[in-house]
JSON list of C-alpha atoms in Angstrom, two decimals:
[
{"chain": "U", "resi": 1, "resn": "UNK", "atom": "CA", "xyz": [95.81, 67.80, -42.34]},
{"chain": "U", "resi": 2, "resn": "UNK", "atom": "CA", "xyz": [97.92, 70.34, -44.72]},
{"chain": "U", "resi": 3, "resn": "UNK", "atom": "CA", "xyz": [100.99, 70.85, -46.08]},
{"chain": "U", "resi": 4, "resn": "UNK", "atom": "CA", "xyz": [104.09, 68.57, -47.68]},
{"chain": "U", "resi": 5, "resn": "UNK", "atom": "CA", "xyz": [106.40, 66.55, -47.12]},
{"chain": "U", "resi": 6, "resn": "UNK", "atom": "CA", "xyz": [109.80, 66.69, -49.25]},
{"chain": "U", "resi": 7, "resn": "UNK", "atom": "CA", "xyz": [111.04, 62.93, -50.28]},
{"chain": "U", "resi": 8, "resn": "UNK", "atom": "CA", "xyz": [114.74, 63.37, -51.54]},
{"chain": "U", "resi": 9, "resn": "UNK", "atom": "CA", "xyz": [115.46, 60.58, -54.32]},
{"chain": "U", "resi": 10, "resn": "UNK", "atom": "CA", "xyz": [118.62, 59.41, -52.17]},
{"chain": "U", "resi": 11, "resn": "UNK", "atom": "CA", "xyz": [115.92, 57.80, -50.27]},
{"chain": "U", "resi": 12, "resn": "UNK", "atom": "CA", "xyz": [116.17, 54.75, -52.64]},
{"chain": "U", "resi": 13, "resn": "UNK", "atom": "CA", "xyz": [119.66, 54.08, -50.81]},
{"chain": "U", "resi": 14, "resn": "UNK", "atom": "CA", "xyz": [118.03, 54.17, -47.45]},
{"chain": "U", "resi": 15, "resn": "UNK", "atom": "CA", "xyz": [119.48, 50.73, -45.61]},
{"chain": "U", "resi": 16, "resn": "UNK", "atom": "CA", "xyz": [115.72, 50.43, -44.81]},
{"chain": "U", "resi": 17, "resn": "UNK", "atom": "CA", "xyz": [114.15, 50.74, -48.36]},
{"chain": "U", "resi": 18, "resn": "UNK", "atom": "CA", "xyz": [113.45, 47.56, -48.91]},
{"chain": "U", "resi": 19, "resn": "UNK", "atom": "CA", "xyz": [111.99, 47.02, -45.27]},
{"chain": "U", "resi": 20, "resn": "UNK", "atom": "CA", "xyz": [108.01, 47.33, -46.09]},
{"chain": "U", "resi": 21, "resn": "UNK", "atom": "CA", "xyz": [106.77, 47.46, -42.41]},
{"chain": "U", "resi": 22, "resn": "UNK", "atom": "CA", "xyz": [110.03, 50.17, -41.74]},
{"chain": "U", "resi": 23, "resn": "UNK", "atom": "CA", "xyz": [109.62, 52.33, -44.62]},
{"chain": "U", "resi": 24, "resn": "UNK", "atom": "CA", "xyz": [105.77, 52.24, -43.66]},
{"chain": "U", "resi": 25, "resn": "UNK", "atom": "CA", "xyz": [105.84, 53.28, -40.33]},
{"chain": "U", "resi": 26, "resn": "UNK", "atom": "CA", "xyz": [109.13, 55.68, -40.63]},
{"chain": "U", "resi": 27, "resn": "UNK", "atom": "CA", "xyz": [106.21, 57.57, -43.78]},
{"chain": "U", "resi": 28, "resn": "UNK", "atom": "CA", "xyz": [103.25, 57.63, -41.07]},
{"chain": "U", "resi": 29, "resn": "UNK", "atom": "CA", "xyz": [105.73, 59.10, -38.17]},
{"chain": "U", "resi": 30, "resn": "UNK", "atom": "CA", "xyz": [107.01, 61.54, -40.81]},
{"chain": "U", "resi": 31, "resn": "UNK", "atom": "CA", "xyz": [102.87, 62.86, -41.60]},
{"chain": "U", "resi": 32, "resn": "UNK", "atom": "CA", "xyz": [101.96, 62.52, -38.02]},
{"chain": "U", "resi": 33, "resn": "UNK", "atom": "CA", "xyz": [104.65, 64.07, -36.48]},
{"chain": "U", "resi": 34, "resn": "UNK", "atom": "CA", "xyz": [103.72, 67.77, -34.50]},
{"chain": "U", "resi": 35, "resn": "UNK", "atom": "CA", "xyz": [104.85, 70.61, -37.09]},
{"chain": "U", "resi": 36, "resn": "UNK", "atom": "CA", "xyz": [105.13, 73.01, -34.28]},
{"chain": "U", "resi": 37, "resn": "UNK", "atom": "CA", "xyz": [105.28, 72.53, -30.65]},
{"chain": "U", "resi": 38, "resn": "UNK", "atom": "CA", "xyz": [101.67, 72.03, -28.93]},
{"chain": "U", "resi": 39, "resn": "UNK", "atom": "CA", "xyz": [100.56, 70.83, -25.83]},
{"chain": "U", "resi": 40, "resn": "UNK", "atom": "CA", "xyz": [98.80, 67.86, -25.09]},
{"chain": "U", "resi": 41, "resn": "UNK", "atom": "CA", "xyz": [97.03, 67.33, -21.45]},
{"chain": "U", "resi": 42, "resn": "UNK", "atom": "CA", "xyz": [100.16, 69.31, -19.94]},
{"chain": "U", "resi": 43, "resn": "UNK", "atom": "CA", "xyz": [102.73, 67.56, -21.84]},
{"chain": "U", "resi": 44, "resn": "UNK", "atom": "CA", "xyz": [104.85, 69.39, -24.38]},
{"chain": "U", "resi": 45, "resn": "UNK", "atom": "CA", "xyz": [105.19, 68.02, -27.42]},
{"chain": "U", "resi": 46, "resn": "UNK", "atom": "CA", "xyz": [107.46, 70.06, -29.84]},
{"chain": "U", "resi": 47, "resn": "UNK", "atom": "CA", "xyz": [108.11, 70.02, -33.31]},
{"chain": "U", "resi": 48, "resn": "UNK", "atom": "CA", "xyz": [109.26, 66.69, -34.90]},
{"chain": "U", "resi": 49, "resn": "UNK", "atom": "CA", "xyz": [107.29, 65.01, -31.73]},
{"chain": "U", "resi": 50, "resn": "UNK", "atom": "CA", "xyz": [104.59, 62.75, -31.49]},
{"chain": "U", "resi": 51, "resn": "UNK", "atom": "CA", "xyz": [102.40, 61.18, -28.75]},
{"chain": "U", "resi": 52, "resn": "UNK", "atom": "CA", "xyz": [101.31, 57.77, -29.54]},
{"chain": "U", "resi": 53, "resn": "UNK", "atom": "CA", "xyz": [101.41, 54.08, -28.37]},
{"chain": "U", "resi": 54, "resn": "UNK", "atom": "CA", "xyz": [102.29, 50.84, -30.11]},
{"chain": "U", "resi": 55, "resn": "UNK", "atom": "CA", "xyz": [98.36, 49.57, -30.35]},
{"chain": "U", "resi": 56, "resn": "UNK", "atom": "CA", "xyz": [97.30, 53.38, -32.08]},
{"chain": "U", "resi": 57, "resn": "UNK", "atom": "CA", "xyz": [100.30, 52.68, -34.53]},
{"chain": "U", "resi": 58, "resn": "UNK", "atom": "CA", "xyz": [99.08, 49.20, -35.28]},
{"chain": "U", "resi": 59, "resn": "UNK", "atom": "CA", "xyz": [96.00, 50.17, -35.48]},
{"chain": "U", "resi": 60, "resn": "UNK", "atom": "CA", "xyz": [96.60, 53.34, -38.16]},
{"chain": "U", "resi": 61, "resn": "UNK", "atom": "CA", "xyz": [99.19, 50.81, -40.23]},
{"chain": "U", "resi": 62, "resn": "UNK", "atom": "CA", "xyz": [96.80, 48.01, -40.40]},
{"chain": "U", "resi": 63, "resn": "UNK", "atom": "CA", "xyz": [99.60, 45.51, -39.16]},
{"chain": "U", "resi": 64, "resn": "UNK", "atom": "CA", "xyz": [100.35, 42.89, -35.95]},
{"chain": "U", "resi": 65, "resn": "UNK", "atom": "CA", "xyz": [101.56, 45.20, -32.47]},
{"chain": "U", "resi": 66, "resn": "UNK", "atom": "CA", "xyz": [104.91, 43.33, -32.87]},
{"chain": "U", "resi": 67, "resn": "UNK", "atom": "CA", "xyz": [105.42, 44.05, -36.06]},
{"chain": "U", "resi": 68, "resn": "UNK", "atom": "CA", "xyz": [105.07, 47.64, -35.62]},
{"chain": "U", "resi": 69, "resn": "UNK", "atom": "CA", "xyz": [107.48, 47.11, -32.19]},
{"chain": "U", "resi": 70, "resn": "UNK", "atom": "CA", "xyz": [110.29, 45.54, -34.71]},
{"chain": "U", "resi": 71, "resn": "UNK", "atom": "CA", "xyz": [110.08, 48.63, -36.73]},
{"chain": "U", "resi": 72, "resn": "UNK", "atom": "CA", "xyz": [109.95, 50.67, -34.03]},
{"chain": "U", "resi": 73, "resn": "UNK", "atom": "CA", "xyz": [113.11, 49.01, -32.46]},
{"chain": "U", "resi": 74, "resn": "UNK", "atom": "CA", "xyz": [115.15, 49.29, -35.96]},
{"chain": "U", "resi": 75, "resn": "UNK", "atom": "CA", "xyz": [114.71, 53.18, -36.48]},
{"chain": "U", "resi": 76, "resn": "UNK", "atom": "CA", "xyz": [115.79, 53.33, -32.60]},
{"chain": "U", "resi": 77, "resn": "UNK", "atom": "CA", "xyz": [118.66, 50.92, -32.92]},
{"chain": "U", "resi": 78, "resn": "UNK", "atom": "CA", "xyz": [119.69, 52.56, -36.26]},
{"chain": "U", "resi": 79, "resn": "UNK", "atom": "CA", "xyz": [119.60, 56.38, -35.14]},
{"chain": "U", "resi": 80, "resn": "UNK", "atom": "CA", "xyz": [116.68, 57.67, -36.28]},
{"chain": "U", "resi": 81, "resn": "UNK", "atom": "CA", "xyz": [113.79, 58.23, -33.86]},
{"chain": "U", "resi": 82, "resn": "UNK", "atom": "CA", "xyz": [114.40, 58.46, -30.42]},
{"chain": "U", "resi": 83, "resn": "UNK", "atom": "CA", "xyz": [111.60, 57.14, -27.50]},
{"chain": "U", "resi": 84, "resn": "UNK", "atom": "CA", "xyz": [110.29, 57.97, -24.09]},
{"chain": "U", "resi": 85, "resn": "UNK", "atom": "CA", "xyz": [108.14, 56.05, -22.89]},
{"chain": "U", "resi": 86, "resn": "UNK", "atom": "CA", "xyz": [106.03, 56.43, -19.73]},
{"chain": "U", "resi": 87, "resn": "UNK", "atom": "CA", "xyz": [102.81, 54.61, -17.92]},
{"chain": "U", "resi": 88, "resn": "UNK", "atom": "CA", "xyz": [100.68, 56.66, -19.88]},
{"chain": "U", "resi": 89, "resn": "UNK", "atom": "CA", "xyz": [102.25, 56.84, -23.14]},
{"chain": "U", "resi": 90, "resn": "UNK", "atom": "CA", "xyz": [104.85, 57.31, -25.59]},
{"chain": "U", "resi": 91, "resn": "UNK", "atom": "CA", "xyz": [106.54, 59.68, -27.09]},
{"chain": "U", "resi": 92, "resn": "UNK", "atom": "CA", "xyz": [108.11, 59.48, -30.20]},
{"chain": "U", "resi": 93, "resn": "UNK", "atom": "CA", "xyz": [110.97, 61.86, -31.79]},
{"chain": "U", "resi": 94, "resn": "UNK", "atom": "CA", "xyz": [112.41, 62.68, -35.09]},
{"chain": "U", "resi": 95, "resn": "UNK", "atom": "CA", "xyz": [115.96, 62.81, -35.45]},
{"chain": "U", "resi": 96, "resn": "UNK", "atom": "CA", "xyz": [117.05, 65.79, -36.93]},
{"chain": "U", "resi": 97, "resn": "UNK", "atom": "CA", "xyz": [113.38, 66.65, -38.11]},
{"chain": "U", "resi": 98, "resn": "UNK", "atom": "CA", "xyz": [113.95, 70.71, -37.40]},
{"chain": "U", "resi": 99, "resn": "UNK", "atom": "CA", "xyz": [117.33, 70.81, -38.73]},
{"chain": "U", "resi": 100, "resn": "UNK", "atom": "CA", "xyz": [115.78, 69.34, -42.37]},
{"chain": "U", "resi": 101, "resn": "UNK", "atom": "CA", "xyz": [112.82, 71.23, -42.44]},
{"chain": "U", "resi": 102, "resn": "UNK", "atom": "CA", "xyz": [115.19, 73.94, -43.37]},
{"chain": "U", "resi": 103, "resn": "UNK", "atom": "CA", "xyz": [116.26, 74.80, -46.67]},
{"chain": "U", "resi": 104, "resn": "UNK", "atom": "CA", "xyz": [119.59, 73.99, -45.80]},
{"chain": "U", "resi": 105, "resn": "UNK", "atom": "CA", "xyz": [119.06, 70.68, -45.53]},
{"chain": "U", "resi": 106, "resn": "UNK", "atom": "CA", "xyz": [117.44, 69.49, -48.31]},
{"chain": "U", "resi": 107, "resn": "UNK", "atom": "CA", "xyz": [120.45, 68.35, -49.50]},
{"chain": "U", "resi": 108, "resn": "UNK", "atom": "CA", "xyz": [121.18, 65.49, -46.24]},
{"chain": "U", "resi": 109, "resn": "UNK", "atom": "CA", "xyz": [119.97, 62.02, -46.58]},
{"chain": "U", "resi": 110, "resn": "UNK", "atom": "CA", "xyz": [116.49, 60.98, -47.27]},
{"chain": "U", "resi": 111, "resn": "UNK", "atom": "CA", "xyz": [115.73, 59.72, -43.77]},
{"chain": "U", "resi": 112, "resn": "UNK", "atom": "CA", "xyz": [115.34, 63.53, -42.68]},
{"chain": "U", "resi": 113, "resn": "UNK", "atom": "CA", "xyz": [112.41, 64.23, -44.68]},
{"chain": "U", "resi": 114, "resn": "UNK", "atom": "CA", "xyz": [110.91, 66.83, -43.88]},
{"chain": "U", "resi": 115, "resn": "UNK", "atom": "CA", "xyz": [107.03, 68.84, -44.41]},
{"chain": "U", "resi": 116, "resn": "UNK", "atom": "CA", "xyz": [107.68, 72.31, -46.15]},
{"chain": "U", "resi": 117, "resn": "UNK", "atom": "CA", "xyz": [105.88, 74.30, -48.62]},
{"chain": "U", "resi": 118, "resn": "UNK", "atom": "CA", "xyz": [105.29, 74.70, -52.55]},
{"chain": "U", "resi": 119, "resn": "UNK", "atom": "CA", "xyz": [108.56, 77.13, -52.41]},
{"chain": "U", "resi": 120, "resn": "UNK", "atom": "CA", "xyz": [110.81, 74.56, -50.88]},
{"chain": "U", "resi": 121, "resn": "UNK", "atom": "CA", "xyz": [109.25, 71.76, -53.01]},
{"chain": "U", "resi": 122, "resn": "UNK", "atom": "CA", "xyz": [110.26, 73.44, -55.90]},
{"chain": "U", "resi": 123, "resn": "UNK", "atom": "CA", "xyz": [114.18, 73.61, -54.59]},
{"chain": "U", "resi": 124, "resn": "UNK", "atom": "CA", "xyz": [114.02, 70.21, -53.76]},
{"chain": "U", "resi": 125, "resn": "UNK", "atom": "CA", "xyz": [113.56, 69.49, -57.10]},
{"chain": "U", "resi": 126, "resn": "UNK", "atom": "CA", "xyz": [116.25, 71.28, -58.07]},
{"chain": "U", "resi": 127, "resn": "UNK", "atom": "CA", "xyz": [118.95, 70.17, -55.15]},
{"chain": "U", "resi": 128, "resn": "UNK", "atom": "CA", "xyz": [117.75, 66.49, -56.04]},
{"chain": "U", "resi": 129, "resn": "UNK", "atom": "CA", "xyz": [118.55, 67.04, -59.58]},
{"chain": "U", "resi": 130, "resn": "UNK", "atom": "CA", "xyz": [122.47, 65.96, -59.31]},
{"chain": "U", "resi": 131, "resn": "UNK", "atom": "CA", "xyz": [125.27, 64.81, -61.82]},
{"chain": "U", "resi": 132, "resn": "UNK", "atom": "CA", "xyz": [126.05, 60.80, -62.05]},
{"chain": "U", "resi": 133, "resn": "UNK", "atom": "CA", "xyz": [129.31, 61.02, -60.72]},
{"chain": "U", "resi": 134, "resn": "UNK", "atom": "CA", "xyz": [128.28, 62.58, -57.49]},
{"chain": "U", "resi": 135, "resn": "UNK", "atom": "CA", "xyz": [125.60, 60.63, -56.52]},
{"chain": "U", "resi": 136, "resn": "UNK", "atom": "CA", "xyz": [127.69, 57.68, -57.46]},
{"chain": "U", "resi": 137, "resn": "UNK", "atom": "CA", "xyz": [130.55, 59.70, -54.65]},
{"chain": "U", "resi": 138, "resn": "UNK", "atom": "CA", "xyz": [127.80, 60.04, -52.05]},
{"chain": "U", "resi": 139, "resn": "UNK", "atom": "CA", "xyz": [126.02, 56.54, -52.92]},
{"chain": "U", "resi": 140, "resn": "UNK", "atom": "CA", "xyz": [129.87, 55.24, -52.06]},
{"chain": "U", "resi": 141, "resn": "UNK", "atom": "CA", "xyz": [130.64, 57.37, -48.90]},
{"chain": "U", "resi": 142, "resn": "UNK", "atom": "CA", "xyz": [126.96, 56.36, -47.34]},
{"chain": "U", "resi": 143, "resn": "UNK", "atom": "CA", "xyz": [127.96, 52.47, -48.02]},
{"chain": "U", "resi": 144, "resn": "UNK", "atom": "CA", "xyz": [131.73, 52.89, -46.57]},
{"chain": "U", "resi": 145, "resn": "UNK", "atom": "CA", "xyz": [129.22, 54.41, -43.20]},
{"chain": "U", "resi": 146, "resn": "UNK", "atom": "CA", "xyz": [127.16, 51.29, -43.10]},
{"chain": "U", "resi": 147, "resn": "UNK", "atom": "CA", "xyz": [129.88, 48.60, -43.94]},
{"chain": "U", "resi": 148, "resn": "UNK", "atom": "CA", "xyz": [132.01, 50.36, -41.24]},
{"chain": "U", "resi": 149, "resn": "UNK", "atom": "CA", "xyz": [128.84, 50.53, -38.38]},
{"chain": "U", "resi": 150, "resn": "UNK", "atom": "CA", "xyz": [127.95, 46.66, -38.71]},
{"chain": "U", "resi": 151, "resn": "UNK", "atom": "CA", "xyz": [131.50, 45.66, -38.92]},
{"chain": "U", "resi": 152, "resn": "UNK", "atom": "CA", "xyz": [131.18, 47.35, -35.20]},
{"chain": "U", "resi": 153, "resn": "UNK", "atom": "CA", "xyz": [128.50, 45.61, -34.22]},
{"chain": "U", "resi": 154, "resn": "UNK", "atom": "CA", "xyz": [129.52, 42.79, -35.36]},
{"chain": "U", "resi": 155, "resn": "UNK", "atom": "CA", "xyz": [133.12, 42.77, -33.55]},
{"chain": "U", "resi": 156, "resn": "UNK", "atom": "CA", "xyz": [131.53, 44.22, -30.35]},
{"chain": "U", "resi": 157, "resn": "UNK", "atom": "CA", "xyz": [129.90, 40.93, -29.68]},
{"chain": "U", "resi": 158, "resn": "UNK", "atom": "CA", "xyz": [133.39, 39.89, -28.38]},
{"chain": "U", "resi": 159, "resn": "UNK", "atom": "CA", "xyz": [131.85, 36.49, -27.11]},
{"chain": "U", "resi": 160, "resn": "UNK", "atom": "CA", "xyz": [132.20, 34.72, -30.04]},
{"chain": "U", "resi": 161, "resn": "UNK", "atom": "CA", "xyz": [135.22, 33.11, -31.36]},
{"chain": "U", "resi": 162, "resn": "UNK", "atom": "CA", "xyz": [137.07, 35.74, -33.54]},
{"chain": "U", "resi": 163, "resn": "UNK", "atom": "CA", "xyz": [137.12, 33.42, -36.69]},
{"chain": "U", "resi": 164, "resn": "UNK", "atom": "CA", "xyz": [133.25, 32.92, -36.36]},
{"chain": "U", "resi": 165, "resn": "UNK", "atom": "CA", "xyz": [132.88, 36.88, -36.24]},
{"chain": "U", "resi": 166, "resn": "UNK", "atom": "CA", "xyz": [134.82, 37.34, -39.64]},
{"chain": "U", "resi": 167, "resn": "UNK", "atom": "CA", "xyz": [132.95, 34.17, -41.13]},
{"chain": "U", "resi": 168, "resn": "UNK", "atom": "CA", "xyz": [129.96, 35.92, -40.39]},
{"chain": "U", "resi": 169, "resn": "UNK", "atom": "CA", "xyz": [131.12, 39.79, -41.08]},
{"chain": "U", "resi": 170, "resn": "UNK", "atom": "CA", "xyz": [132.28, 38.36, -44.77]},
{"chain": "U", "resi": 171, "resn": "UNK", "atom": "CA", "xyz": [129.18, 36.23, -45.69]},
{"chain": "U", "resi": 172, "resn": "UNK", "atom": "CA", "xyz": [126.62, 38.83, -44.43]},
{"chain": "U", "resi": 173, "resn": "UNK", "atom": "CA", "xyz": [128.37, 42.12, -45.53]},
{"chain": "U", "resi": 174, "resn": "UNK", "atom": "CA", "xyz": [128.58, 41.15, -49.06]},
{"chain": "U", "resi": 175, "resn": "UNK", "atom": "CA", "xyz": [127.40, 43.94, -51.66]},
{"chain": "U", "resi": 176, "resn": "UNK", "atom": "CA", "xyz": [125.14, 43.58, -54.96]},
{"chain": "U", "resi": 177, "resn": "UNK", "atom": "CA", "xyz": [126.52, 43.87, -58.39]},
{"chain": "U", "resi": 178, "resn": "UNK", "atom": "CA", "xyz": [125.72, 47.55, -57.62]},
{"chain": "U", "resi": 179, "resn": "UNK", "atom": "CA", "xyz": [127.46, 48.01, -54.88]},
{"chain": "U", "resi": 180, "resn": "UNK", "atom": "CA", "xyz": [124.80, 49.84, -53.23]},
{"chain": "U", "resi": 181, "resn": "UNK", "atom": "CA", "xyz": [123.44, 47.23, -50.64]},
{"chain": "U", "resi": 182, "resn": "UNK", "atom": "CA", "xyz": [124.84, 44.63, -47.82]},
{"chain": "U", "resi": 183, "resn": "UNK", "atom": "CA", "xyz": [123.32, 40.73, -47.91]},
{"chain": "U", "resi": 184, "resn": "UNK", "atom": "CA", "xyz": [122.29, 41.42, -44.38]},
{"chain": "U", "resi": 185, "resn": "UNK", "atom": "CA", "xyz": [120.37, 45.02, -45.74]},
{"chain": "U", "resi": 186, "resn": "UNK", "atom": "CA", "xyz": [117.97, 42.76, -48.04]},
{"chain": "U", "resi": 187, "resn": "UNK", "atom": "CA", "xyz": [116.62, 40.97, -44.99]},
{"chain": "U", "resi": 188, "resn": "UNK", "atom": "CA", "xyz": [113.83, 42.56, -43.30]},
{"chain": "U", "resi": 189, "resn": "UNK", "atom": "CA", "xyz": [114.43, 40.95, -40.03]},
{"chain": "U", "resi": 190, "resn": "UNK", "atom": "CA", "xyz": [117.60, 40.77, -38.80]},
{"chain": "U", "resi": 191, "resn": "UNK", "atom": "CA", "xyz": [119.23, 40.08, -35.55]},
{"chain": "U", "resi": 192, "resn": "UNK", "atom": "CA", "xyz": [123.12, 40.41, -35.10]},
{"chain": "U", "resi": 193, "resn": "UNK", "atom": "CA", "xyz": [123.37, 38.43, -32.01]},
{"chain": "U", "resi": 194, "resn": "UNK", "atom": "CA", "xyz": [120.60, 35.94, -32.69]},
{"chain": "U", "resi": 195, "resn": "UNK", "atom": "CA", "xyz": [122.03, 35.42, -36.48]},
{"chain": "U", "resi": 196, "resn": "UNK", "atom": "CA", "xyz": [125.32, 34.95, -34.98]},
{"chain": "U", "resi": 197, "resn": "UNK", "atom": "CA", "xyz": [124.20, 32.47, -32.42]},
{"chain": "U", "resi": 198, "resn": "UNK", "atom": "CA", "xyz": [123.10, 30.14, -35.52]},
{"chain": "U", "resi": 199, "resn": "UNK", "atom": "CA", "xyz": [125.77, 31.09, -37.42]},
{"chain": "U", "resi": 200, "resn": "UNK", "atom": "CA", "xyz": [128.56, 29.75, -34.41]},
{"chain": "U", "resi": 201, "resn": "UNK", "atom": "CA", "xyz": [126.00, 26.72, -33.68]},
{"chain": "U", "resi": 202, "resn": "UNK", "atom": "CA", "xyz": [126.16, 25.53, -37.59]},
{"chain": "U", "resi": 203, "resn": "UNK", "atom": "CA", "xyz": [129.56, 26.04, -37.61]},
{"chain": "U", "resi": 204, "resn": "UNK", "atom": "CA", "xyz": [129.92, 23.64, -34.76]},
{"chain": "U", "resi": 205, "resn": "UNK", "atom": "CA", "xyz": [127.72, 21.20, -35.89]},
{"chain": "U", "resi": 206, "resn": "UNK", "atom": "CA", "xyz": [129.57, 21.06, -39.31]},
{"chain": "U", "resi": 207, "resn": "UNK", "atom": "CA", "xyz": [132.99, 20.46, -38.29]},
{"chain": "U", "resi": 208, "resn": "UNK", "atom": "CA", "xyz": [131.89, 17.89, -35.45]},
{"chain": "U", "resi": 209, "resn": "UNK", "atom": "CA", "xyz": [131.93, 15.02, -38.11]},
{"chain": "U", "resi": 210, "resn": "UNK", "atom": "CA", "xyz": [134.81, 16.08, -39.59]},
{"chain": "U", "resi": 211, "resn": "UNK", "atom": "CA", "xyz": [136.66, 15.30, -36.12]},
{"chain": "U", "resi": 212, "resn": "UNK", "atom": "CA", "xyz": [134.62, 12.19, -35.61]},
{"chain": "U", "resi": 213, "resn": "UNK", "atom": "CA", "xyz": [135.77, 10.85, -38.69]},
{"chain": "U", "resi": 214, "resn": "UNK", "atom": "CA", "xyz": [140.02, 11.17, -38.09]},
{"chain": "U", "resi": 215, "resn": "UNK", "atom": "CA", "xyz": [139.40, 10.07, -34.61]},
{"chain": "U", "resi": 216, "resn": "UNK", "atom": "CA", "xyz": [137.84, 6.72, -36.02]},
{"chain": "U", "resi": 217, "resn": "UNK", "atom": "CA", "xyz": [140.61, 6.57, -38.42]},
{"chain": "U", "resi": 218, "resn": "UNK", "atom": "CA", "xyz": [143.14, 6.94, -35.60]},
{"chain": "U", "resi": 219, "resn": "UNK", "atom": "CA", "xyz": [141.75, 4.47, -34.07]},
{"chain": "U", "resi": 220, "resn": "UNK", "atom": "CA", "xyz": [141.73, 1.85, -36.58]}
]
């Protein structure tokens, strides 16, 4: 196999950098990926597209089937792959790959990387090549994005008390001293409705002696 793939230095933002199993498999889609549309036992696959199943993946990547289904379920769940699956396979999509294999968009977020030749390498380097104070303006705006999309997720799980929902938003939306990442972003596995569950069931389970305690007091 030929050819390059561009890797814009924004991708150190990415909210799944610091996700080994996502970056890993979001790299291997990115290489195996069709680079123009072909045909494969009658099925179309087009550019951006690949053909594949959970066990191949695991198998390429070295790691568990479920691991490779978690990492498969956060680039869905976060926007960027799209799947079809059928009884005989699955088919996997890039979103956006066409769109940043052009020069044009060498300049969008690292997530749409993109295979290209030496001429577009070379003006990669150059686009990537940016003055502090703008990355620190798009570093901010892409932050602002995320904050903003898990605050609603967060609120959209309407069947938890509203206090428990800011509890958790607050704790778990917390940035680093450089303001470039969210608590929740540092945790490789992370479930918004099964984090909340434990988060309303501590809750509960703290303030229950606090109410045993002033009822015995009444009492007396």
């Amino acid at each position: 196999m030929i050819g390059y793939v561009i890797m814009h230095r924004d991708l150190m933002e990415w909210e799944w950098y610091q996700s080994p199993n996502v970056v890993r498999l979001y790299f291997h889609l990115i290489f195996k990926v069709n680079f123009k549309d072909k045909k494969w036992q009658g099925q179309l696959v087009k550019r951006g597209q690949l053909i594949t199943s959970n066990n191949h993946l695991a198998t390429d990547l070295r790691l568990s089937v479920q691991t490779v289904r978690t990492a498969i379920q956060k680039l869905q769940d976060s926007g960027y792959i799209k799947i079809k699956s059928t009884n005989r396979f699955t088919l996997i999509t890039l979103v956006n790959y066409d769109k940043f294999q052009s020069a044009k968009g060498e300049n969008n977020k690292p997530v749409n990387n993109q295979t290209a030749s030496k001429k577009h390498t070379a003006n990669s380097q150059v686009t990537t090549t940016k003055e502090s104070n703008k990355e620190n303006k798009s570093n901010n705006e892409k932050i602002e994005i995320r904050l903003k999309n898990f605050e609603k997720k967060v609120f959209a799980l309407s069947q938890f008390d509203l206090k428990i929902l800011k509890g958790f938003f607050d704790y778990w939306s917390e940035l680093n001293s450089e303001k470039t990442v969210m608590r929740f972003e540092k945790d490789e596995f992370f479930d918004i409705n099964t984090r909340l569950k434990k988060w309303a069931l501590n809750e509960k389970e703290f303030k229950t002696p606090v109410k045993t305690n002033k009822m015995l007091q009444i009492n007396r």
